[in-house]
Coordinates of C-alpha atoms in Angstrom, one line a residue:
M1 CA 7.2 135.0 -37.0
K2 CA 8.7 138.5 -36.5
K3 CA 5.7 139.5 -34.5
N4 CA 6.3 136.6 -32.0
I5 CA 9.9 137.5 -31.6
L6 CA 9.0 141.0 -30.8
L7 CA 6.5 139.9 -28.1
V8 CA 9.1 137.9 -26.4
V9 CA 11.6 140.8 -26.4
L10 CA 9.0 143.1 -24.8
S11 CA 8.1 140.5 -22.2
L12 CA 11.7 140.2 -21.1
A13 CA 12.2 143.8 -20.8
L14 CA 9.2 144.2 -18.6
C15 CA 10.5 141.7 -16.1
A16 CA 13.8 143.4 -16.0
T17 CA 12.1 146.6 -15.3
F18 CA 9.8 145.6 -12.5
V19 CA 11.2 142.5 -10.7
T20 CA 14.1 142.8 -8.5
P21 CA 15.2 139.6 -6.9
A22 CA 15.9 139.4 -3.1
L23 CA 19.5 140.1 -2.1
A24 CA 21.1 136.9 -1.0
E25 CA 22.2 136.6 2.6
T26 CA 25.9 136.4 3.2
T27 CA 27.3 134.7 6.4
F28 CA 30.7 134.8 7.9
D29 CA 32.4 133.1 10.9
G30 CA 33.5 135.5 13.6
T31 CA 35.2 135.7 17.0
V32 CA 34.5 137.9 19.9
V33 CA 37.5 140.2 20.5
S34 CA 38.3 143.3 22.4
S35 CA 38.8 146.6 20.6
E36 CA 41.5 147.6 22.9
A37 CA 43.4 146.8 26.1
V38 CA 44.2 149.3 28.8
S39 CA 47.1 149.2 31.4
V40 CA 46.6 149.3 35.2
T41 CA 49.6 150.8 36.7
A42 CA 51.1 150.9 40.3
P43 CA 50.0 154.2 42.2
F44 CA 53.0 153.6 44.5
G45 CA 55.8 151.0 45.1
G46 CA 56.6 148.3 47.5
T47 CA 56.6 144.6 48.0
V48 CA 53.4 142.8 47.0
S49 CA 52.2 140.9 50.1
T50 CA 48.8 139.7 48.6
F51 CA 47.8 139.0 45.0
R52 CA 45.5 136.3 43.6
L53 CA 44.4 137.4 40.2
R54 CA 45.0 135.5 37.1
A55 CA 44.7 136.1 33.2
G56 CA 41.0 135.6 32.3
D57 CA 39.5 136.8 35.6
K58 CA 36.8 139.2 35.5
I59 CA 37.5 142.5 37.4
S60 CA 35.4 145.5 38.2
V61 CA 36.1 149.0 39.4
G62 CA 37.2 149.1 43.1
D63 CA 38.3 145.4 43.2
M64 CA 41.5 144.8 45.0
I65 CA 44.3 144.1 42.7
A66 CA 47.2 143.7 45.2
E67 CA 48.2 144.6 48.7
V68 CA 51.5 146.2 49.1
A69 CA 53.6 145.7 52.4
T70 CA 54.4 149.0 54.0
T71 CA 57.6 150.1 55.7
K72 CA 56.8 150.5 59.4
V73 CA 58.5 153.1 61.6
Y74 CA 58.8 152.4 65.2
A75 CA 59.7 154.5 68.4
S76 CA 63.3 153.9 69.5
T77 CA 62.6 155.0 72.9
D78 CA 60.1 155.8 75.6
G79 CA 58.9 159.4 75.5
V80 CA 56.5 162.0 74.2
I81 CA 55.7 163.2 70.7
T82 CA 56.9 166.8 70.5
G83 CA 56.1 167.6 67.0
V84 CA 54.5 165.8 64.0
F85 CA 55.6 167.6 60.8
G86 CA 54.7 164.9 58.2
Q87 CA 51.1 164.0 57.2
P88 CA 49.8 161.2 55.0
G89 CA 50.8 161.7 51.4
D90 CA 53.9 163.6 52.2
S91 CA 57.2 162.7 50.9
V92 CA 59.6 161.7 54.0
D93 CA 62.7 163.2 52.2
D94 CA 60.9 166.4 51.5
V95 CA 59.7 166.7 55.2
V96 CA 63.2 165.8 56.5
S97 CA 64.9 168.4 54.2
R98 CA 62.8 171.0 55.5
I99 CA 62.1 170.3 59.2
G100 CA 64.8 167.6 59.9
A101 CA 62.3 164.8 60.7
V102 CA 58.8 163.5 60.2
L103 CA 58.4 163.8 64.1
Y104 CA 60.3 164.1 67.2
V105 CA 60.2 162.1 70.3
A106 CA 61.3 163.8 73.7
P107 CA 62.7 160.8 75.6
D108 CA 61.5 160.0 79.1
N109 CA 65.4 160.2 80.0
K110 CA 65.0 163.9 79.8
Y111 CA 68.2 164.9 81.5
T112 CA 71.7 164.5 80.1
I113 CA 74.7 165.1 82.2
T114 CA 78.2 165.9 80.7
A115 CA 80.6 164.7 83.4
D116 CA 84.2 163.9 83.9
I117 CA 86.4 162.0 86.4
Q118 CA 88.2 164.9 87.9
K119 CA 86.2 165.1 91.1
A120 CA 86.1 161.3 91.5
Y121 CA 87.0 159.7 94.8
S122 CA 90.7 159.0 94.7
S123 CA 90.7 155.5 93.6
S124 CA 91.9 153.8 90.2
D125 CA 88.6 152.0 90.0
N126 CA 86.6 155.3 90.4
K127 CA 88.5 156.9 87.5
Y128 CA 87.7 154.1 85.0
V129 CA 83.9 154.1 83.9
N130 CA 82.0 152.0 81.4
I131 CA 79.3 152.5 79.0
G132 CA 76.1 150.9 80.3
E133 CA 76.9 151.4 84.0
I134 CA 74.0 152.3 86.3
V135 CA 74.8 155.3 88.2
Y136 CA 73.3 157.6 91.0
L137 CA 73.1 161.4 90.9
K138 CA 72.8 163.9 93.6
S139 CA 72.8 167.7 93.6
Y140 CA 76.3 169.0 94.5
Y141 CA 74.6 171.6 96.6
T142 CA 73.2 169.9 99.8
S143 CA 70.5 172.4 100.1
N144 CA 68.8 171.4 97.1
G145 CA 68.8 167.7 97.6
N146 CA 67.7 166.6 94.0
T147 CA 68.4 163.0 93.2
A148 CA 68.3 160.8 90.1
Q149 CA 69.3 157.5 88.6
G150 CA 71.0 157.2 85.2
I151 CA 73.1 155.1 82.8
I152 CA 76.4 156.0 81.3
T153 CA 75.8 156.2 77.4
A154 CA 79.3 157.5 76.2
T155 CA 82.8 157.8 77.2
D156 CA 85.6 159.9 75.7
G157 CA 89.0 159.9 77.7
T158 CA 88.4 161.3 81.0
S159 CA 84.8 162.6 80.1
Y160 CA 81.5 160.7 79.9
T161 CA 78.0 161.3 79.4
V162 CA 74.9 160.1 81.6
E163 CA 71.4 160.0 80.6
T164 CA 68.7 159.9 83.5
T165 CA 66.3 157.1 83.7
S166 CA 64.4 158.4 86.8
G167 CA 64.3 161.3 89.1
E168 CA 64.2 164.9 88.9
L169 CA 67.1 167.6 88.5
L170 CA 67.4 171.2 87.5
M171 CA 68.7 172.4 84.4
E172 CA 72.3 173.6 84.6
E173 CA 72.9 172.4 88.1
T174 CA 76.0 170.5 89.1
V175 CA 75.6 167.0 90.3
S176 CA 77.9 164.3 91.8
I177 CA 77.8 160.9 90.3
F178 CA 78.1 157.7 92.4
R179 CA 78.2 154.0 91.7
N180 CA 76.3 153.2 95.0
A181 CA 72.7 154.2 95.7
D182 CA 73.7 155.3 99.2
Y183 CA 76.0 158.1 97.7
S184 CA 78.9 157.0 99.8
A185 CA 81.9 159.1 99.1
E186 CA 84.1 156.1 98.2
S187 CA 81.8 155.3 95.2
R188 CA 82.0 158.8 93.8
I189 CA 83.1 158.6 90.1
G190 CA 82.9 162.2 89.1
R191 CA 80.9 165.4 88.7
G192 CA 78.9 167.0 85.8
T193 CA 76.4 169.5 84.6
V194 CA 72.8 168.8 83.9
S195 CA 71.3 169.7 80.5
R196 CA 68.3 168.4 78.4
T197 CA 68.4 165.1 76.6
P198 CA 67.7 166.1 72.8
E199 CA 64.7 165.1 71.0
V200 CA 65.0 161.9 68.9
A201 CA 64.5 162.9 65.2
V202 CA 62.5 160.1 63.4
G203 CA 62.7 159.9 59.5
G204 CA 62.7 157.3 57.0
S205 CA 62.1 157.0 53.2
G206 CA 59.3 156.9 50.7
S207 CA 55.9 158.6 51.2
I208 CA 53.7 158.5 54.3
L209 CA 50.7 156.3 54.0
Y210 CA 49.5 156.1 57.6
M211 CA 50.3 158.2 60.6
H212 CA 49.6 156.5 63.8
V213 CA 50.4 159.3 66.4
A214 CA 49.7 162.8 67.2
D215 CA 51.6 165.7 68.8
G216 CA 51.6 165.2 72.7
D217 CA 51.1 161.4 72.6
A218 CA 53.1 159.3 75.0
V219 CA 54.9 156.5 73.2
T220 CA 56.8 153.5 74.3
R221 CA 59.9 152.0 72.8
G222 CA 58.8 149.7 69.7
Q223 CA 55.4 151.4 69.2
L224 CA 54.3 152.0 65.7
L225 CA 54.7 155.6 64.6
F226 CA 53.9 155.7 60.9
E227 CA 54.0 153.6 57.8
T228 CA 55.4 154.5 54.4
V229 CA 55.3 153.1 50.7
T230 CA 58.1 153.8 48.1
G231 CA 57.8 156.6 45.5
S232 CA 55.6 159.7 45.6
L233 CA 51.7 159.5 45.9
D234 CA 49.7 161.3 43.1
G235 CA 48.0 164.4 44.8
L236 CA 49.7 163.6 48.0
Y237 CA 46.9 161.1 48.7
A238 CA 46.2 157.4 49.1
T239 CA 43.3 155.6 50.7
S240 CA 45.3 152.5 51.8
N241 CA 48.1 150.1 50.9
Q242 CA 45.6 148.3 48.6
I243 CA 45.9 148.9 44.7
V244 CA 42.4 148.8 43.2
S245 CA 41.2 148.5 39.7
D246 CA 39.9 151.6 38.0
V247 CA 38.3 149.7 35.0
D248 CA 35.7 147.0 34.4
G249 CA 36.8 144.1 32.2
I250 CA 38.8 140.9 31.5
I251 CA 42.3 140.5 32.7
A252 CA 44.6 140.0 29.5
T253 CA 48.0 139.7 31.2
V254 CA 49.4 139.8 34.7
N255 CA 52.9 141.2 35.5
L256 CA 53.3 140.7 39.3
S257 CA 53.0 138.0 41.9
A258 CA 53.1 137.9 45.7
G259 CA 56.5 138.8 47.0
S260 CA 57.6 140.7 43.9
T261 CA 58.7 144.2 44.1
I262 CA 57.0 147.0 42.1
N263 CA 57.7 150.6 41.6
K264 CA 55.3 153.5 41.0
G265 CA 54.1 153.5 37.3
D266 CA 54.8 149.9 36.6
T267 CA 52.1 148.0 34.5
L268 CA 50.5 145.5 36.9
L269 CA 47.7 144.3 34.6
T270 CA 46.5 144.7 31.1
V271 CA 42.6 144.6 30.9
Y272 CA 40.1 144.3 28.0
P273 CA 37.4 146.8 29.0
S274 CA 33.9 145.1 29.2
N275 CA 32.2 147.8 27.0
E276 CA 34.8 147.4 24.2
M277 CA 34.0 144.1 22.7
Q278 CA 33.7 143.6 19.0
V279 CA 33.2 140.6 16.7
V280 CA 36.0 140.3 13.9
I281 CA 35.2 138.4 10.6
D282 CA 37.2 137.6 7.6
I283 CA 35.8 138.7 4.4
D284 CA 36.7 137.1 1.1
E285 CA 37.5 139.7 -1.5
Y286 CA 34.5 138.5 -3.7
D287 CA 32.3 139.3 -0.8
L288 CA 33.4 142.8 -0.2
A289 CA 30.7 144.2 -2.5
D290 CA 28.0 142.6 -0.2
I291 CA 29.2 144.4 3.2
H292 CA 30.0 147.9 4.0
E293 CA 31.0 150.1 6.9
G294 CA 27.8 151.1 8.5
D295 CA 25.9 148.1 7.5
Q296 CA 23.6 146.3 10.2
I297 CA 24.8 142.7 10.7
Q298 CA 22.9 140.0 12.6
L299 CA 25.1 138.2 15.1
E300 CA 24.3 134.7 16.3
F301 CA 26.4 133.5 19.0
N302 CA 27.2 129.8 19.2
Y303 CA 27.3 129.3 22.8
D304 CA 23.5 128.7 23.3
D305 CA 20.5 127.8 21.1
A306 CA 18.3 130.3 22.9
T307 CA 16.8 133.3 21.1
D308 CA 18.7 135.7 23.4
N309 CA 22.0 134.7 21.7
V310 CA 20.9 136.9 18.7
C311 CA 21.6 140.6 18.3
V312 CA 22.3 143.2 15.6
G313 CA 25.7 144.9 15.4
T314 CA 27.0 147.5 13.1
V315 CA 30.2 147.2 10.7
S316 CA 32.6 149.8 12.2
M317 CA 35.6 149.1 10.0
I318 CA 36.8 147.0 7.1
S319 CA 40.5 146.8 6.7
H320 CA 42.0 148.1 3.5
V321 CA 44.9 145.7 3.9
A322 CA 44.6 142.0 3.2
E323 CA 44.8 139.8 6.2
S324 CA 45.8 136.9 4.1
S325 CA 46.7 136.4 0.4
T326 CA 47.2 133.5 -1.7
T327 CA 46.9 132.7 -5.3
S328 CA 43.3 131.4 -4.5
D329 CA 42.3 133.3 -1.3
V330 CA 42.3 137.0 -0.3
T331 CA 40.6 138.0 2.9
Y332 CA 40.1 141.2 4.7
Q333 CA 39.1 141.7 8.3
A334 CA 36.0 143.6 9.4
Y335 CA 35.1 144.7 12.9
I336 CA 31.5 144.8 14.1
D337 CA 30.3 146.8 17.2
F338 CA 27.7 145.3 19.3
T339 CA 26.4 145.6 22.9
P340 CA 27.2 142.5 24.7
N341 CA 25.2 140.8 27.4
T342 CA 26.7 139.2 30.7
D343 CA 27.0 135.8 28.9
I344 CA 29.4 137.1 26.2
R345 CA 33.1 136.0 26.6
L346 CA 36.1 136.9 24.6
G347 CA 37.1 134.2 22.1
M348 CA 33.3 133.0 21.5
T349 CA 32.5 132.0 18.0
V350 CA 29.8 133.9 16.2
M351 CA 27.8 133.5 12.9
A352 CA 27.7 137.1 11.3
S353 CA 25.0 137.5 8.5
T354 CA 24.2 140.4 6.3
M355 CA 20.6 141.4 6.7
D356 CA 18.1 140.5 4.1
A357 CA 17.0 143.4 1.9
E358 CA 14.3 143.8 -0.9
A359 CA 13.7 146.7 -3.1

């Protein structure tokens, strides 16, 4: 009897020594999430003129996010550009503080006459002039014979100012001024001295995005000179008034709309980067012994029954703080890194399984 008992004990000891059972596969329900979200900020400010994106849209590097309306600066007079001191990327305020203007326009009305009524023909009508009157100018010295046409642009008591609209005069010469084109003495309303009409300084605000004229260009009133956006430009450079994405991914949140005003540095979008997908699973506390950081995990995505919906990931982190805790259920979240294909979308459901292993 004792001999039989000894044989049974020896037999059990041998099984325990040489036979190791296969580790049971443990499965978890998982969800595709993003490991991070990045902000896309405005490189300059302005009013959004075009915007069509929504949360959930896929976006790639270089895709247009929004188009910003520029502030357009136009010529206020016909003339010639006599100096361009601002360049794309420059702050208008900086240029104006140093030079006085982004650019100057020498008006076609290149002569200005400072006049008074002292030499007007003796008539009460001739001693009262009005802004906007068309007048005719003739050199006081008959041997010269220069003539021109002009318009009264300012009055001050007995003095007034005329800017020429056509004709040629000499700087510093004295001219008589008439209401009639025949230069009749009865229409003379005064006498004045010729000087140059000052260049028109053109400024603005913000930063220069586009410059449309160069030094020496002839321009007409209402012609576009340059365009600006609000705020400063990084590196004094911008390619256009379009704001483009610098990240590939899925749009998480949208903080602008067509017609909204944005400032430089405002967060326009938050984006889940395409290469930052993970699977998150909840692990019951009694399963913690079966899964460890660094373990290989089989991921089977539920969107398709095809074989290409299965891949292998790696456990990158298991939380040390319980996600939920009740008297009967304590779970911890774990994150699994994997390489997604183009079919994987955030929020997809996944079955995550520990890999079978045998000794």
